Short mmCIF file of C-alpha atoms in Angstrom, two decimals:
data_model
loop_
_atom_site.label_atom_id
_atom_site.label_comp_id
_atom_site.label_asym_id
_atom_site.label_seq_id
_atom_site.Cartn_x
_atom_site.Cartn_y
_atom_site.Cartn_z
CA PRO A 1 5.02 -55.82 -113.48
CA GLN A 2 4.08 -59.29 -112.21
CA CYS A 3 2.42 -60.30 -115.48
CA ARG A 4 5.10 -58.79 -117.63
CA TYR A 5 8.19 -59.95 -115.75
CA ILE A 6 7.27 -63.00 -113.69
CA ASP A 7 4.15 -64.72 -114.98
CA SER A 8 5.00 -64.34 -118.66
CA TYR A 9 8.46 -65.85 -118.22
CA THR A 10 7.06 -68.90 -116.44
CA TYR A 11 4.09 -69.18 -118.79
CA LEU A 12 6.28 -69.16 -121.90
CA ARG A 13 8.53 -71.85 -120.42
CA ILE A 14 5.48 -74.04 -119.74
CA LEU A 15 4.05 -73.48 -123.22
CA GLY A 16 7.31 -74.21 -124.99
CA ASP A 17 8.09 -73.25 -128.57
CA LEU A 18 5.17 -71.29 -130.01
CA ARG A 19 6.55 -70.95 -133.53
CA GLY A 20 4.00 -72.01 -136.11
CA LYS A 21 1.28 -72.74 -133.52
CA LEU A 22 -2.35 -71.72 -133.70
CA ILE A 23 -3.42 -70.53 -130.25
CA LEU A 24 -6.83 -69.87 -128.71
CA ASP A 25 -6.67 -67.61 -125.64
CA LEU A 26 -9.80 -67.93 -123.48
CA GLY A 27 -10.25 -64.86 -121.31
CA CYS A 28 -7.62 -62.86 -123.21
CA GLY A 29 -8.43 -59.60 -121.43
CA GLU A 30 -6.47 -56.62 -122.73
CA GLY A 31 -4.52 -58.76 -125.17
CA PHE A 32 -1.19 -58.97 -123.34
CA TYR A 33 -0.72 -62.69 -123.90
CA PRO A 34 -2.11 -62.88 -127.46
CA ARG A 35 0.38 -60.18 -128.47
CA LEU A 36 3.20 -61.94 -126.65
CA PHE A 37 2.33 -65.28 -128.28
CA GLN A 38 2.23 -63.71 -131.73
CA LYS A 39 5.59 -62.00 -131.16
CA LYS A 40 7.04 -65.34 -130.07
CA GLY A 41 6.22 -66.79 -133.47
CA ALA A 42 2.69 -68.14 -133.23
CA LYS A 43 1.13 -68.73 -136.63
CA GLY A 44 -2.13 -67.23 -135.44
CA VAL A 45 -3.87 -66.21 -132.23
CA VAL A 46 -7.55 -65.79 -131.43
CA GLY A 47 -8.40 -64.06 -128.16
CA VAL A 48 -11.82 -64.43 -126.55
CA ASP A 49 -13.17 -62.31 -123.71
CA ASN A 50 -16.56 -61.16 -122.48
CA CYS A 51 -15.40 -57.71 -121.33
CA GLU A 52 -15.96 -55.14 -124.04
CA GLU A 53 -13.63 -52.61 -122.40
CA MET A 54 -10.74 -55.07 -122.22
CA LEU A 55 -11.19 -56.08 -125.85
CA SER A 56 -11.34 -52.42 -126.80
CA LEU A 57 -7.86 -52.01 -125.32
CA ALA A 58 -6.67 -55.08 -127.20
CA GLN A 59 -8.10 -53.77 -130.47
CA LYS A 60 -6.46 -50.37 -129.96
CA LEU A 61 -3.07 -52.03 -129.70
CA GLU A 62 -3.82 -54.24 -132.69
CA THR A 63 -4.69 -51.13 -134.69
CA GLN A 64 -1.51 -49.35 -133.62
CA GLU A 65 0.75 -52.36 -134.17
CA PRO A 66 -1.03 -54.95 -136.34
CA LEU A 67 0.01 -58.52 -135.60
CA GLY A 68 -2.95 -60.30 -137.15
CA ILE A 69 -4.65 -61.24 -133.88
CA LYS A 70 -8.38 -61.86 -134.03
CA TYR A 71 -10.47 -60.92 -130.99
CA LEU A 72 -13.96 -62.23 -130.22
CA LEU A 73 -16.38 -60.68 -127.76
CA LYS A 74 -17.98 -63.79 -126.28
CA ASN A 75 -18.66 -65.36 -122.92
CA ILE A 76 -16.25 -68.28 -122.79
CA ARG A 77 -18.78 -70.30 -120.80
CA GLN A 78 -21.02 -70.23 -123.85
CA LEU A 79 -18.27 -70.65 -126.40
CA GLU A 80 -18.57 -73.40 -128.92
CA GLU A 81 -16.13 -74.44 -131.60
CA VAL A 82 -14.14 -71.48 -132.92
CA GLY A 83 -11.62 -73.53 -134.89
CA GLU A 84 -8.85 -76.08 -134.48
CA PHE A 85 -5.92 -74.89 -132.41
CA ASP A 86 -2.60 -76.40 -131.43
CA LEU A 87 -2.87 -74.85 -128.01
CA VAL A 88 -5.75 -73.58 -125.89
CA VAL A 89 -4.83 -71.32 -122.98
CA ALA A 90 -6.96 -69.75 -120.28
CA SER A 91 -4.99 -67.14 -118.40
CA TYR A 92 -6.44 -65.94 -115.12
CA VAL A 93 -9.94 -67.37 -115.59
CA LEU A 94 -10.01 -70.16 -113.01
CA ASN A 95 -11.70 -67.88 -110.49
CA ASP A 96 -14.68 -67.74 -112.88
CA PHE A 97 -14.92 -71.55 -112.95
CA ALA A 98 -15.32 -72.42 -109.28
CA THR A 99 -17.33 -75.65 -109.31
CA GLN A 100 -16.40 -79.04 -110.70
CA GLU A 101 -19.17 -78.69 -113.29
CA GLN A 102 -17.78 -75.33 -114.43
CA LEU A 103 -14.22 -76.69 -114.63
CA GLU A 104 -15.49 -79.61 -116.72
CA GLN A 105 -17.20 -77.05 -118.95
CA LEU A 106 -13.89 -75.22 -119.42
CA ALA A 107 -12.19 -78.50 -120.30
CA GLN A 108 -14.96 -79.28 -122.82
CA ILE A 109 -14.56 -75.87 -124.47
CA SER A 110 -10.84 -76.55 -124.75
CA TYR A 111 -11.47 -80.01 -126.21
CA LEU A 112 -13.88 -78.64 -128.84
CA ASN A 113 -11.26 -76.19 -130.08
CA ARG A 114 -8.07 -78.19 -130.22
CA LYS A 115 -6.55 -80.14 -133.06
CA ARG A 116 -6.84 -83.87 -132.69
CA SER A 117 -3.18 -84.72 -133.09
CA GLU A 118 -0.38 -86.08 -130.97
CA GLY A 119 1.49 -83.58 -128.84
CA VAL A 120 -1.28 -80.99 -128.70
CA LYS A 121 -1.76 -79.45 -125.27
CA GLU A 122 -5.40 -79.37 -124.32
CA LEU A 123 -5.48 -76.53 -121.84
CA VAL A 124 -2.89 -74.47 -120.03
CA THR A 125 -4.03 -71.96 -117.43
CA LEU A 126 -2.65 -69.49 -114.91
CA THR A 127 -4.33 -68.44 -111.69
CA HIS A 128 -5.83 -64.98 -111.46
CA TRP A 129 -4.15 -62.04 -109.75
CA LYS A 130 -5.75 -59.05 -111.54
CA ASN A 131 -9.22 -58.07 -110.47
CA SER A 132 -10.16 -55.03 -112.49
CA LEU A 133 -9.52 -52.84 -115.46
CA GLU A 134 -8.12 -50.26 -113.02
CA GLU A 135 -5.46 -52.78 -111.95
CA VAL A 136 -4.56 -53.35 -115.59
CA LYS A 137 -4.19 -49.60 -115.97
CA ARG A 138 -1.86 -49.46 -112.97
CA GLU A 139 0.26 -52.23 -114.44
CA GLN A 140 1.19 -49.87 -117.28
CA HIS A 141 0.89 -52.41 -120.08
CA PHE A 142 -0.44 -49.59 -122.21
CA PRO A 143 0.15 -45.88 -122.56
CA ASN A 144 -2.20 -43.97 -120.24
CA GLU A 145 -4.11 -42.38 -123.11
CA MET A 146 -5.11 -45.86 -124.31
CA LEU A 147 -6.59 -46.75 -120.93
CA GLU A 148 -9.11 -44.02 -120.57
CA LEU A 149 -12.27 -45.71 -119.43
CA PRO A 150 -15.46 -44.93 -121.35
CA GLN A 151 -17.67 -42.39 -119.60
CA SER A 152 -21.02 -43.80 -118.47
#
């Protein structure tokens, strides 16, 4: 509920009008924000995450309700240029970038992937509150049958 009803409201107000924007979501997780951005009128969204299980959830939703979101399985610390975006967001990833060097790396990744034009936001981020796929499951963003974890 926090992501859906509190964080998303604040996040959307910070981001402003998304209509016609190309958005890169670093650490997109299960795809909640990419789907929200697309539904709010984004021209295109690319989500990047290094967790195969989270991206599997995102892809399942994209298959069920296609919005044209592209997902990439990559470690954002090793990400290079993916394209030129109007907005680069990094929701809930700051805990993975703890040192000044790592934060500078995140800023550099953002810089590499943003359009070089006036009014383009370089990087917008939220602090992390979810810690696991199990917590995502409890949040009920998805029907329970979509959140069955792969058996090891």
